[in-house]
């Protein structure tokens, strides 16, 4: 008997309807049909039957909304509690500058992540991936909204900090240490192959940069007396871990059905890892520059690299030596 998850998910991706010559009801050589054929159907990331993939958490939209409503209640609760205490007005000057340089401008790359994840979901070869990627896209919107909410609170508490002004966009566009991340995001946005886009974002960039912007940033925030940032990053990391679970399961599923797929993933991982490492080191350099209690930039970037390597290595090692179909 199918589960509720399977009933509401199975066969819902209209771009994969059977017995059709093309995705759209138009000339097979039209631009939209050629796009799907080129960038999804001919990608090196393939499986024999994508409809057999399952999200490890088996989230439906109903389950997701209920879970996130509860999570948002916790987020809003601590935001209101710390605002009532006036906590942001007591932060040390160096840490305020770190928030203004790293945290509040981070909504720009996170919004880029949201756009890439939406593309992954739109081009997905099965509704089981469309749904999971769609929920992860919503997670990024939640993350952007949380950053924006905290930005407004910091702007009110620290009116001379430049937080909540056009300075944040200028930093994102011109600060030397943000440019590797901007390059990574913009390059991924222009990566149209579905398999490579998925690998670049979900297997390389996010496991690396989430370790810096979520886990390690939260720890550094706590070291600098910003318990609110530490708590918020911890709450948001639950979304990251759920995305990591289905992304890892998807890659393992494809490799399990077609072991040669591991070679394609390994090739993309090798291409994107230096890009991710450069981005992580740029952010780490900013985290080492201004806080009263900094963390060594090399240590931060090395920890992020180890996190990513641990994430992908066990996927690729069993199928080493296979060839790309």
PDB file of C-alpha atoms in Angstrom:
ATOM      1  CA  UNK A   1       0.000   0.000   0.000  1.00  0.00           C
ATOM      2  CA  UNK A   2       1.495   3.400  -0.952  1.00  0.00           C
ATOM      3  CA  UNK A   3       2.141   5.899   1.799  1.00  0.00           C
ATOM      4  CA  UNK A   4       0.603   9.365   1.971  1.00  0.00           C
ATOM      5  CA  UNK A   5       3.958  10.686   0.773  1.00  0.00           C
ATOM      6  CA  UNK A   6       3.883   8.458  -2.326  1.00  0.00           C
ATOM      7  CA  UNK A   7       0.217   9.160  -3.085  1.00  0.00           C
ATOM      8  CA  UNK A   8       0.696  12.917  -3.249  1.00  0.00           C
ATOM      9  CA  UNK A   9       4.147  12.821  -4.879  1.00  0.00           C
ATOM     10  CA  UNK A  10       4.264  10.019  -7.436  1.00  0.00           C
ATOM     11  CA  UNK A  11       3.925  10.971 -11.101  1.00  0.00           C
ATOM     12  CA  UNK A  12       3.265  14.653 -10.449  1.00  0.00           C
ATOM     13  CA  UNK A  13       6.056  16.043 -12.660  1.00  0.00           C
ATOM     14  CA  UNK A  14       4.290  16.994 -15.877  1.00  0.00           C
ATOM     15  CA  UNK A  15       7.608  17.368 -17.738  1.00  0.00           C
ATOM     16  CA  UNK A  16       8.152  13.587 -17.548  1.00  0.00           C
ATOM     17  CA  UNK A  17       4.796  12.319 -18.827  1.00  0.00           C
ATOM     18  CA  UNK A  18       5.148   8.986 -20.683  1.00  0.00           C
ATOM     19  CA  UNK A  19       4.606   8.430 -24.408  1.00  0.00           C
ATOM     20  CA  UNK A  20       5.494  11.980 -25.332  1.00  0.00           C
ATOM     21  CA  UNK A  21       8.019  13.071 -27.966  1.00  0.00           C
ATOM     22  CA  UNK A  22       8.940  16.186 -26.024  1.00  0.00           C
ATOM     23  CA  UNK A  23       8.319  17.997 -22.753  1.00  0.00           C
ATOM     24  CA  UNK A  24       6.131  20.756 -24.172  1.00  0.00           C
ATOM     25  CA  UNK A  25       3.234  20.365 -26.609  1.00  0.00           C
ATOM     26  CA  UNK A  26       5.036  22.113 -29.431  1.00  0.00           C
ATOM     27  CA  UNK A  27       7.674  21.374 -32.023  1.00  0.00           C
ATOM     28  CA  UNK A  28      10.279  19.042 -30.471  1.00  0.00           C
ATOM     29  CA  UNK A  29      12.969  21.357 -31.831  1.00  0.00           C
ATOM     30  CA  UNK A  30      11.541  24.419 -30.062  1.00  0.00           C
ATOM     31  CA  UNK A  31      13.828  26.202 -27.627  1.00  0.00           C
ATOM     32  CA  UNK A  32      12.092  24.973 -24.414  1.00  0.00           C
ATOM     33  CA  UNK A  33      12.092  21.348 -25.598  1.00  0.00           C
ATOM     34  CA  UNK A  34      15.721  21.517 -26.659  1.00  0.00           C
ATOM     35  CA  UNK A  35      16.598  23.022 -23.268  1.00  0.00           C
ATOM     36  CA  UNK A  36      15.166  20.043 -21.361  1.00  0.00           C
ATOM     37  CA  UNK A  37      16.640  17.578 -23.830  1.00  0.00           C
ATOM     38  CA  UNK A  38      20.095  19.132 -23.648  1.00  0.00           C
ATOM     39  CA  UNK A  39      20.416  19.992 -19.985  1.00  0.00           C
ATOM     40  CA  UNK A  40      18.304  17.307 -18.272  1.00  0.00           C
ATOM     41  CA  UNK A  41      17.787  14.333 -20.560  1.00  0.00           C
ATOM     42  CA  UNK A  42      21.407  14.308 -21.762  1.00  0.00           C
ATOM     43  CA  UNK A  43      23.105  15.057 -18.453  1.00  0.00           C
ATOM     44  CA  UNK A  44      25.664  12.547 -17.184  1.00  0.00           C
ATOM     45  CA  UNK A  45      23.729  12.216 -13.904  1.00  0.00           C
ATOM     46  CA  UNK A  46      21.328   9.418 -14.815  1.00  0.00           C
ATOM     47  CA  UNK A  47      19.353   6.607 -13.212  1.00  0.00           C
ATOM     48  CA  UNK A  48      17.427   3.688 -14.685  1.00  0.00           C
ATOM     49  CA  UNK A  49      14.189   4.660 -12.938  1.00  0.00           C
ATOM     50  CA  UNK A  50      14.039   8.007 -11.146  1.00  0.00           C
ATOM     51  CA  UNK A  51      10.532   7.210  -9.903  1.00  0.00           C
ATOM     52  CA  UNK A  52      12.046   4.789  -7.396  1.00  0.00           C
ATOM     53  CA  UNK A  53      13.916   7.555  -5.554  1.00  0.00           C
ATOM     54  CA  UNK A  54      12.534   8.509  -2.151  1.00  0.00           C
ATOM     55  CA  UNK A  55      13.266  11.461   0.085  1.00  0.00           C
ATOM     56  CA  UNK A  56      14.719  10.031   3.336  1.00  0.00           C
ATOM     57  CA  UNK A  57      12.405  12.314   5.337  1.00  0.00           C
ATOM     58  CA  UNK A  58       9.434  11.637   3.014  1.00  0.00           C
ATOM     59  CA  UNK A  59       8.106  15.147   3.478  1.00  0.00           C
ATOM     60  CA  UNK A  60       4.807  16.152   1.954  1.00  0.00           C
ATOM     61  CA  UNK A  61       3.805  19.797   1.667  1.00  0.00           C
ATOM     62  CA  UNK A  62       1.455  19.385   4.633  1.00  0.00           C
ATOM     63  CA  UNK A  63       4.188  17.898   6.806  1.00  0.00           C
ATOM     64  CA  UNK A  64       6.636  20.590   5.763  1.00  0.00           C
ATOM     65  CA  UNK A  65       4.256  23.457   6.553  1.00  0.00           C
ATOM     66  CA  UNK A  66       3.418  22.024   9.963  1.00  0.00           C
ATOM     67  CA  UNK A  67       7.076  21.450  10.844  1.00  0.00           C
ATOM     68  CA  UNK A  68       8.200  24.876   9.660  1.00  0.00           C
ATOM     69  CA  UNK A  69       5.323  26.643  11.410  1.00  0.00           C
ATOM     70  CA  UNK A  70       6.571  25.191  14.671  1.00  0.00           C
ATOM     71  CA  UNK A  71      10.172  26.072  13.798  1.00  0.00           C
ATOM     72  CA  UNK A  72       9.216  29.643  12.913  1.00  0.00           C
ATOM     73  CA  UNK A  73       7.441  30.020  16.239  1.00  0.00           C
ATOM     74  CA  UNK A  74      10.736  29.238  17.970  1.00  0.00           C
ATOM     75  CA  UNK A  75      12.652  31.676  15.745  1.00  0.00           C
ATOM     76  CA  UNK A  76      10.185  34.510  16.311  1.00  0.00           C
ATOM     77  CA  UNK A  77      10.106  33.743  20.003  1.00  0.00           C
ATOM     78  CA  UNK A  78      13.834  34.212  20.521  1.00  0.00           C
ATOM     79  CA  UNK A  79      13.926  37.263  18.216  1.00  0.00           C
ATOM     80  CA  UNK A  80      11.250  38.936  20.323  1.00  0.00           C
ATOM     81  CA  UNK A  81      12.865  37.854  23.586  1.00  0.00           C
ATOM     82  CA  UNK A  82      16.296  39.238  22.698  1.00  0.00           C
ATOM     83  CA  UNK A  83      14.766  42.411  21.243  1.00  0.00           C
ATOM     84  CA  UNK A  84      12.935  43.029  24.531  1.00  0.00           C
ATOM     85  CA  UNK A  85      16.242  42.653  26.378  1.00  0.00           C
ATOM     86  CA  UNK A  86      17.973  45.137  24.058  1.00  0.00           C
ATOM     87  CA  UNK A  87      20.698  42.571  23.407  1.00  0.00           C
ATOM     88  CA  UNK A  88      21.803  44.003  20.055  1.00  0.00           C
ATOM     89  CA  UNK A  89      22.643  47.370  21.604  1.00  0.00           C
ATOM     90  CA  UNK A  90      25.185  45.719  23.935  1.00  0.00           C
ATOM     91  CA  UNK A  91      27.257  43.987  21.259  1.00  0.00           C
ATOM     92  CA  UNK A  92      30.952  44.855  21.002  1.00  0.00           C
ATOM     93  CA  UNK A  93      31.989  47.227  18.168  1.00  0.00           C
ATOM     94  CA  UNK A  94      34.184  44.690  16.414  1.00  0.00           C
ATOM     95  CA  UNK A  95      31.419  42.125  16.359  1.00  0.00           C
ATOM     96  CA  UNK A  96      28.907  44.688  15.077  1.00  0.00           C
ATOM     97  CA  UNK A  97      31.285  45.363  12.182  1.00  0.00           C
ATOM     98  CA  UNK A  98      31.505  41.614  11.562  1.00  0.00           C
ATOM     99  CA  UNK A  99      27.726  41.398  11.418  1.00  0.00           C
ATOM    100  CA  UNK A 100      27.672  44.351   9.014  1.00  0.00           C
ATOM    101  CA  UNK A 101      30.365  42.840   6.804  1.00  0.00           C
ATOM    102  CA  UNK A 102      29.505  39.130   6.849  1.00  0.00           C
ATOM    103  CA  UNK A 103      26.086  38.361   8.289  1.00  0.00           C
ATOM    104  CA  UNK A 104      23.701  40.962   6.877  1.00  0.00           C
ATOM    105  CA  UNK A 105      25.177  40.903   3.326  1.00  0.00           C
ATOM    106  CA  UNK A 106      24.902  37.099   3.331  1.00  0.00           C
ATOM    107  CA  UNK A 107      21.300  37.383   2.222  1.00  0.00           C
ATOM    108  CA  UNK A 108      22.651  38.052  -1.282  1.00  0.00           C
ATOM    109  CA  UNK A 109      24.406  34.683  -1.750  1.00  0.00           C
ATOM    110  CA  UNK A 110      21.590  32.884   0.059  1.00  0.00           C
ATOM    111  CA  UNK A 111      19.100  34.334  -2.420  1.00  0.00           C
ATOM    112  CA  UNK A 112      21.366  33.076  -5.190  1.00  0.00           C
ATOM    113  CA  UNK A 113      21.302  29.609  -3.610  1.00  0.00           C
ATOM    114  CA  UNK A 114      17.506  29.829  -3.593  1.00  0.00           C
ATOM    115  CA  UNK A 115      17.401  30.536  -7.334  1.00  0.00           C
ATOM    116  CA  UNK A 116      19.757  27.667  -8.173  1.00  0.00           C
ATOM    117  CA  UNK A 117      17.785  25.215  -6.015  1.00  0.00           C
ATOM    118  CA  UNK A 118      14.583  26.298  -7.747  1.00  0.00           C
ATOM    119  CA  UNK A 119      16.181  25.529 -11.117  1.00  0.00           C
ATOM    120  CA  UNK A 120      17.256  22.089  -9.872  1.00  0.00           C
ATOM    121  CA  UNK A 121      13.674  21.380  -8.858  1.00  0.00           C
ATOM    122  CA  UNK A 122      12.184  22.689 -12.096  1.00  0.00           C
ATOM    123  CA  UNK A 123      14.407  20.551 -14.331  1.00  0.00           C
ATOM    124  CA  UNK A 124      14.243  17.464 -12.100  1.00  0.00           C
ATOM    125  CA  UNK A 125      13.489  14.128 -13.809  1.00  0.00           C
ATOM    126  CA  UNK A 126      10.933  13.064 -11.196  1.00  0.00           C
ATOM    127  CA  UNK A 127       8.453  14.709  -8.864  1.00  0.00           C
ATOM    128  CA  UNK A 128      10.245  13.001  -5.971  1.00  0.00           C
ATOM    129  CA  UNK A 129      13.130  15.404  -6.638  1.00  0.00           C
ATOM    130  CA  UNK A 130      10.960  18.332  -7.723  1.00  0.00           C
ATOM    131  CA  UNK A 131       9.243  18.276  -4.333  1.00  0.00           C
ATOM    132  CA  UNK A 132      12.379  17.962  -2.209  1.00  0.00           C
ATOM    133  CA  UNK A 133      14.167  20.702  -4.140  1.00  0.00           C
ATOM    134  CA  UNK A 134      11.059  22.865  -3.927  1.00  0.00           C
ATOM    135  CA  UNK A 135      10.969  22.544  -0.154  1.00  0.00           C
ATOM    136  CA  UNK A 136      14.685  23.346   0.027  1.00  0.00           C
ATOM    137  CA  UNK A 137      13.991  26.425  -2.107  1.00  0.00           C
ATOM    138  CA  UNK A 138      11.436  27.465   0.502  1.00  0.00           C
ATOM    139  CA  UNK A 139      14.055  26.875   3.198  1.00  0.00           C
ATOM    140  CA  UNK A 140      16.318  29.426   1.542  1.00  0.00           C
ATOM    141  CA  UNK A 141      13.477  31.947   1.463  1.00  0.00           C
ATOM    142  CA  UNK A 142      13.024  31.336   5.182  1.00  0.00           C
ATOM    143  CA  UNK A 143      16.750  31.904   5.702  1.00  0.00           C
ATOM    144  CA  UNK A 144      16.740  35.150   3.712  1.00  0.00           C
ATOM    145  CA  UNK A 145      13.720  36.340   5.671  1.00  0.00           C
ATOM    146  CA  UNK A 146      15.391  35.541   9.001  1.00  0.00           C
ATOM    147  CA  UNK A 147      18.540  37.430   7.989  1.00  0.00           C
ATOM    148  CA  UNK A 148      16.418  40.386   6.881  1.00  0.00           C
ATOM    149  CA  UNK A 149      14.469  40.377  10.158  1.00  0.00           C
ATOM    150  CA  UNK A 150      17.679  40.344  12.184  1.00  0.00           C
ATOM    151  CA  UNK A 151      19.128  43.050   9.924  1.00  0.00           C
ATOM    152  CA  UNK A 152      16.263  45.386  10.790  1.00  0.00           C
ATOM    153  CA  UNK A 153      16.720  44.738  14.500  1.00  0.00           C
ATOM    154  CA  UNK A 154      20.447  45.476  14.255  1.00  0.00           C
ATOM    155  CA  UNK A 155      19.755  48.606  12.228  1.00  0.00           C
ATOM    156  CA  UNK A 156      17.505  49.921  14.991  1.00  0.00           C
ATOM    157  CA  UNK A 157      19.939  48.978  17.770  1.00  0.00           C
ATOM    158  CA  UNK A 158      23.099  50.102  15.946  1.00  0.00           C
ATOM    159  CA  UNK A 159      21.993  53.025  13.705  1.00  0.00           C
ATOM    160  CA  UNK A 160      25.560  54.124  12.902  1.00  0.00           C
ATOM    161  CA  UNK A 161      26.763  50.692  11.807  1.00  0.00           C
ATOM    162  CA  UNK A 162      25.745  50.869   8.145  1.00  0.00           C
ATOM    163  CA  UNK A 163      23.563  47.801   8.667  1.00  0.00           C
ATOM    164  CA  UNK A 164      20.369  47.862   6.645  1.00  0.00           C
ATOM    165  CA  UNK A 165      21.766  50.347   4.109  1.00  0.00           C
ATOM    166  CA  UNK A 166      23.101  50.156   0.567  1.00  0.00           C
ATOM    167  CA  UNK A 167      26.525  49.471   2.086  1.00  0.00           C
ATOM    168  CA  UNK A 168      25.603  45.785   2.275  1.00  0.00           C
ATOM    169  CA  UNK A 169      25.082  45.559  -1.477  1.00  0.00           C
ATOM    170  CA  UNK A 170      28.306  47.471  -2.059  1.00  0.00           C
ATOM    171  CA  UNK A 171      30.158  45.016   0.154  1.00  0.00           C
ATOM    172  CA  UNK A 172      28.694  42.056  -1.722  1.00  0.00           C
ATOM    173  CA  UNK A 173      29.629  43.568  -5.077  1.00  0.00           C
ATOM    174  CA  UNK A 174      33.041  45.047  -4.264  1.00  0.00           C
ATOM    175  CA  UNK A 175      34.571  43.687  -1.032  1.00  0.00           C
ATOM    176  CA  UNK A 176      37.609  41.618  -1.993  1.00  0.00           C
ATOM    177  CA  UNK A 177      36.752  38.773   0.361  1.00  0.00           C
ATOM    178  CA  UNK A 178      33.163  38.441  -0.886  1.00  0.00           C
ATOM    179  CA  UNK A 179      34.174  38.139  -4.540  1.00  0.00           C
ATOM    180  CA  UNK A 180      35.054  34.403  -4.532  1.00  0.00           C
ATOM    181  CA  UNK A 181      31.577  33.674  -3.150  1.00  0.00           C
ATOM    182  CA  UNK A 182      29.959  35.982  -5.693  1.00  0.00           C
ATOM    183  CA  UNK A 183      31.889  34.225  -8.457  1.00  0.00           C
ATOM    184  CA  UNK A 184      30.743  30.839  -7.152  1.00  0.00           C
ATOM    185  CA  UNK A 185      27.082  31.875  -6.991  1.00  0.00           C
ATOM    186  CA  UNK A 186      27.017  33.589 -10.371  1.00  0.00           C
ATOM    187  CA  UNK A 187      28.855  30.714 -12.056  1.00  0.00           C
ATOM    188  CA  UNK A 188      26.413  28.215 -10.569  1.00  0.00           C
ATOM    189  CA  UNK A 189      23.484  30.354 -11.725  1.00  0.00           C
ATOM    190  CA  UNK A 190      24.809  30.011 -15.274  1.00  0.00           C
ATOM    191  CA  UNK A 191      25.355  26.245 -14.966  1.00  0.00           C
ATOM    192  CA  UNK A 192      22.466  24.814 -16.959  1.00  0.00           C
ATOM    193  CA  UNK A 193      23.277  21.083 -16.949  1.00  0.00           C
ATOM    194  CA  UNK A 194      20.957  19.618 -14.317  1.00  0.00           C
ATOM    195  CA  UNK A 195      23.438  17.099 -12.970  1.00  0.00           C
ATOM    196  CA  UNK A 196      26.251  19.595 -12.690  1.00  0.00           C
ATOM    197  CA  UNK A 197      24.000  22.258 -11.120  1.00  0.00           C
ATOM    198  CA  UNK A 198      22.848  19.748  -8.499  1.00  0.00           C
ATOM    199  CA  UNK A 199      26.400  18.603  -7.780  1.00  0.00           C
ATOM    200  CA  UNK A 200      27.817  22.128  -7.701  1.00  0.00           C
ATOM    201  CA  UNK A 201      25.228  23.479  -5.276  1.00  0.00           C
ATOM    202  CA  UNK A 202      24.048  20.575  -3.135  1.00  0.00           C
ATOM    203  CA  UNK A 203      27.177  18.447  -2.979  1.00  0.00           C
ATOM    204  CA  UNK A 204      29.955  21.050  -3.043  1.00  0.00           C
ATOM    205  CA  UNK A 205      29.089  24.711  -2.459  1.00  0.00           C
ATOM    206  CA  UNK A 206      26.462  24.315   0.257  1.00  0.00           C
ATOM    207  CA  UNK A 207      28.214  21.686   2.402  1.00  0.00           C
ATOM    208  CA  UNK A 208      31.283  23.947   2.318  1.00  0.00           C
ATOM    209  CA  UNK A 209      29.738  27.372   2.780  1.00  0.00           C
ATOM    210  CA  UNK A 210      27.048  26.285   5.231  1.00  0.00           C
ATOM    211  CA  UNK A 211      29.818  25.057   7.492  1.00  0.00           C
ATOM    212  CA  UNK A 212      31.271  28.586   7.504  1.00  0.00           C
ATOM    213  CA  UNK A 213      28.126  30.727   7.393  1.00  0.00           C
ATOM    214  CA  UNK A 214      25.987  28.565   9.674  1.00  0.00           C
ATOM    215  CA  UNK A 215      27.975  26.290  11.993  1.00  0.00           C
ATOM    216  CA  UNK A 216      31.242  28.176  12.463  1.00  0.00           C
ATOM    217  CA  UNK A 217      29.656  31.614  12.266  1.00  0.00           C
ATOM    218  CA  UNK A 218      27.288  30.589  15.051  1.00  0.00           C
ATOM    219  CA  UNK A 219      30.184  29.408  17.202  1.00  0.00           C
ATOM    220  CA  UNK A 220      32.141  32.628  16.617  1.00  0.00           C
ATOM    221  CA  UNK A 221      29.004  34.628  17.412  1.00  0.00           C
ATOM    222  CA  UNK A 222      28.654  32.838  20.731  1.00  0.00           C
ATOM    223  CA  UNK A 223      32.349  33.512  21.489  1.00  0.00           C
ATOM    224  CA  UNK A 224      31.648  37.204  20.900  1.00  0.00           C
ATOM    225  CA  UNK A 225      28.591  37.387  23.132  1.00  0.00           C
ATOM    226  CA  UNK A 226      25.958  37.175  20.384  1.00  0.00           C
ATOM    227  CA  UNK A 227      23.858  34.296  21.632  1.00  0.00           C
ATOM    228  CA  UNK A 228      20.968  35.319  19.384  1.00  0.00           C
ATOM    229  CA  UNK A 229      23.034  34.701  16.222  1.00  0.00           C
ATOM    230  CA  UNK A 230      24.206  31.366  17.623  1.00  0.00           C
ATOM    231  CA  UNK A 231      20.632  30.259  18.316  1.00  0.00           C
ATOM    232  CA  UNK A 232      19.314  31.418  14.940  1.00  0.00           C
ATOM    233  CA  UNK A 233      22.061  29.640  13.031  1.00  0.00           C
ATOM    234  CA  UNK A 234      21.396  26.476  15.001  1.00  0.00           C
ATOM    235  CA  UNK A 235      17.690  26.573  14.143  1.00  0.00           C
ATOM    236  CA  UNK A 236      18.374  27.183  10.444  1.00  0.00           C
ATOM    237  CA  UNK A 237      20.914  24.389  10.319  1.00  0.00           C
ATOM    238  CA  UNK A 238      18.064  21.868  10.643  1.00  0.00           C
ATOM    239  CA  UNK A 239      17.003  22.912   7.138  1.00  0.00           C
ATOM    240  CA  UNK A 240      20.566  22.461   5.885  1.00  0.00           C
ATOM    241  CA  UNK A 241      20.804  18.969   7.321  1.00  0.00           C
ATOM    242  CA  UNK A 242      17.503  17.893   5.789  1.00  0.00           C
ATOM    243  CA  UNK A 243      18.695  19.131   2.377  1.00  0.00           C
ATOM    244  CA  UNK A 244      21.993  17.294   2.864  1.00  0.00           C
ATOM    245  CA  UNK A 245      20.132  14.068   3.600  1.00  0.00           C
ATOM    246  CA  UNK A 246      18.068  14.042   0.420  1.00  0.00           C
ATOM    247  CA  UNK A 247      20.969  15.308  -1.712  1.00  0.00           C
ATOM    248  CA  UNK A 248      23.244  12.549  -0.492  1.00  0.00           C
ATOM    249  CA  UNK A 249      20.468   9.997  -0.945  1.00  0.00           C
ATOM    250  CA  UNK A 250      19.848  11.200  -4.504  1.00  0.00           C
ATOM    251  CA  UNK A 251      23.502  10.896  -5.493  1.00  0.00           C
ATOM    252  CA  UNK A 252      23.741   7.458  -3.855  1.00  0.00           C
ATOM    253  CA  UNK A 253      20.556   6.346  -5.627  1.00  0.00           C
ATOM    254  CA  UNK A 254      21.885   7.352  -9.048  1.00  0.00           C
ATOM    255  CA  UNK A 255      25.228   5.676  -8.399  1.00  0.00           C
ATOM    256  CA  UNK A 256      23.482   2.572  -7.131  1.00  0.00           C
ATOM    257  CA  UNK A 257      21.479   2.261 -10.339  1.00  0.00           C
ATOM    258  CA  UNK A 258      24.295   3.343 -12.649  1.00  0.00           C
ATOM    259  CA  UNK A 259      27.714   3.058 -10.959  1.00  0.00           C
ATOM    260  CA  UNK A 260      29.383   4.920 -13.838  1.00  0.00           C
ATOM    261  CA  UNK A 261      27.529   8.042 -12.681  1.00  0.00           C
ATOM    262  CA  UNK A 262      30.074   8.331  -9.872  1.00  0.00           C
ATOM    263  CA  UNK A 263      32.718   9.358 -12.394  1.00  0.00           C
ATOM    264  CA  UNK A 264      30.588  12.246 -13.599  1.00  0.00           C
ATOM    265  CA  UNK A 265      29.889  13.396 -10.045  1.00  0.00           C
ATOM    266  CA  UNK A 266      33.585  13.087  -9.154  1.00  0.00           C
ATOM    267  CA  UNK A 267      34.507  15.212 -12.173  1.00  0.00           C
ATOM    268  CA  UNK A 268      32.080  17.950 -11.140  1.00  0.00           C
ATOM    269  CA  UNK A 269      33.190  17.768  -7.504  1.00  0.00           C
ATOM    270  CA  UNK A 270      36.806  18.215  -8.611  1.00  0.00           C
ATOM    271  CA  UNK A 271      35.800  21.211 -10.743  1.00  0.00           C
ATOM    272  CA  UNK A 272      33.760  22.975  -8.063  1.00  0.00           C
ATOM    273  CA  UNK A 273      35.771  22.176  -4.929  1.00  0.00           C
ATOM    274  CA  UNK A 274      38.475  24.837  -5.547  1.00  0.00           C
ATOM    275  CA  UNK A 275      35.710  27.371  -6.204  1.00  0.00           C
ATOM    276  CA  UNK A 276      34.037  26.445  -2.921  1.00  0.00           C
ATOM    277  CA  UNK A 277      37.348  26.521  -1.035  1.00  0.00           C
ATOM    278  CA  UNK A 278      38.171  30.005  -2.350  1.00  0.00           C
ATOM    279  CA  UNK A 279      34.723  31.244  -1.314  1.00  0.00           C
ATOM    280  CA  UNK A 280      35.055  29.722   2.156  1.00  0.00           C
ATOM    281  CA  UNK A 281      38.496  31.251   2.648  1.00  0.00           C
ATOM    282  CA  UNK A 282      37.237  34.689   1.646  1.00  0.00           C
ATOM    283  CA  UNK A 283      34.457  34.557   4.240  1.00  0.00           C
ATOM    284  CA  UNK A 284      36.879  33.105   6.800  1.00  0.00           C
ATOM    285  CA  UNK A 285      39.222  36.041   6.207  1.00  0.00           C
ATOM    286  CA  UNK A 286      36.427  38.453   7.093  1.00  0.00           C
ATOM    287  CA  UNK A 287      35.602  36.449  10.204  1.00  0.00           C
ATOM    288  CA  UNK A 288      39.229  36.724  11.293  1.00  0.00           C
ATOM    289  CA  UNK A 289      39.492  40.476  10.710  1.00  0.00           C
ATOM    290  CA  UNK A 290      37.081  42.349  12.972  1.00  0.00           C
ATOM    291  CA  UNK A 291      35.619  40.311  15.884  1.00  0.00           C
ATOM    292  CA  UNK A 292      36.996  40.835  19.366  1.00  0.00           C
ATOM    293  CA  UNK A 293      37.353  37.058  19.537  1.00  0.00           C
ATOM    294  CA  UNK A 294      38.245  35.923  15.989  1.00  0.00           C
ATOM    295  CA  UNK A 295      39.036  32.511  14.589  1.00  0.00           C
ATOM    296  CA  UNK A 296      42.018  31.839  12.348  1.00  0.00           C
ATOM    297  CA  UNK A 297      41.000  32.045   8.688  1.00  0.00           C
ATOM    298  CA  UNK A 298      43.019  29.012   7.671  1.00  0.00           C
ATOM    299  CA  UNK A 299      41.425  26.946  10.431  1.00  0.00           C
ATOM    300  CA  UNK A 300      37.922  28.011   9.376  1.00  0.00           C
ATOM    301  CA  UNK A 301      38.433  27.218   5.708  1.00  0.00           C
ATOM    302  CA  UNK A 302      40.198  23.922   6.480  1.00  0.00           C
ATOM    303  CA  UNK A 303      37.283  22.818   8.680  1.00  0.00           C
ATOM    304  CA  UNK A 304      34.823  23.664   5.912  1.00  0.00           C
ATOM    305  CA  UNK A 305      36.857  21.678   3.410  1.00  0.00           C
ATOM    306  CA  UNK A 306      36.948  18.648   5.726  1.00  0.00           C
ATOM    307  CA  UNK A 307      33.184  18.848   6.186  1.00  0.00           C
ATOM    308  CA  UNK A 308      32.598  18.775   2.440  1.00  0.00           C
ATOM    309  CA  UNK A 309      35.099  15.987   1.845  1.00  0.00           C
ATOM    310  CA  UNK A 310      33.497  13.836   4.518  1.00  0.00           C
ATOM    311  CA  UNK A 311      30.120  14.497   2.892  1.00  0.00           C
ATOM    312  CA  UNK A 312      31.070  13.406  -0.638  1.00  0.00           C
ATOM    313  CA  UNK A 313      33.882  10.888  -0.164  1.00  0.00           C
ATOM    314  CA  UNK A 314      31.749   7.959   0.914  1.00  0.00           C
ATOM    315  CA  UNK A 315      29.552   8.474  -2.166  1.00  0.00           C
ATOM    316  CA  UNK A 316      32.406   8.287  -4.624  1.00  0.00           C
ATOM    317  CA  UNK A 317      34.829   5.730  -3.207  1.00  0.00           C
ATOM    318  CA  UNK A 318      32.709   2.563  -3.745  1.00  0.00           C
ATOM    319  CA  UNK A 319      32.311   3.227  -7.482  1.00  0.00           C
ATOM    320  CA  UNK A 320      35.859   4.338  -8.188  1.00  0.00           C
ATOM    321  CA  UNK A 321      37.045   3.112 -11.541  1.00  0.00           C
ATOM    322  CA  UNK A 322      33.678   3.207 -13.302  1.00  0.00           C
ATOM    323  CA  UNK A 323      33.329   5.135 -16.559  1.00  0.00           C
ATOM    324  CA  UNK A 324      30.849   7.810 -17.572  1.00  0.00           C
ATOM    325  CA  UNK A 325      28.146   6.381 -19.854  1.00  0.00           C
TER     326      UNK A 325
END
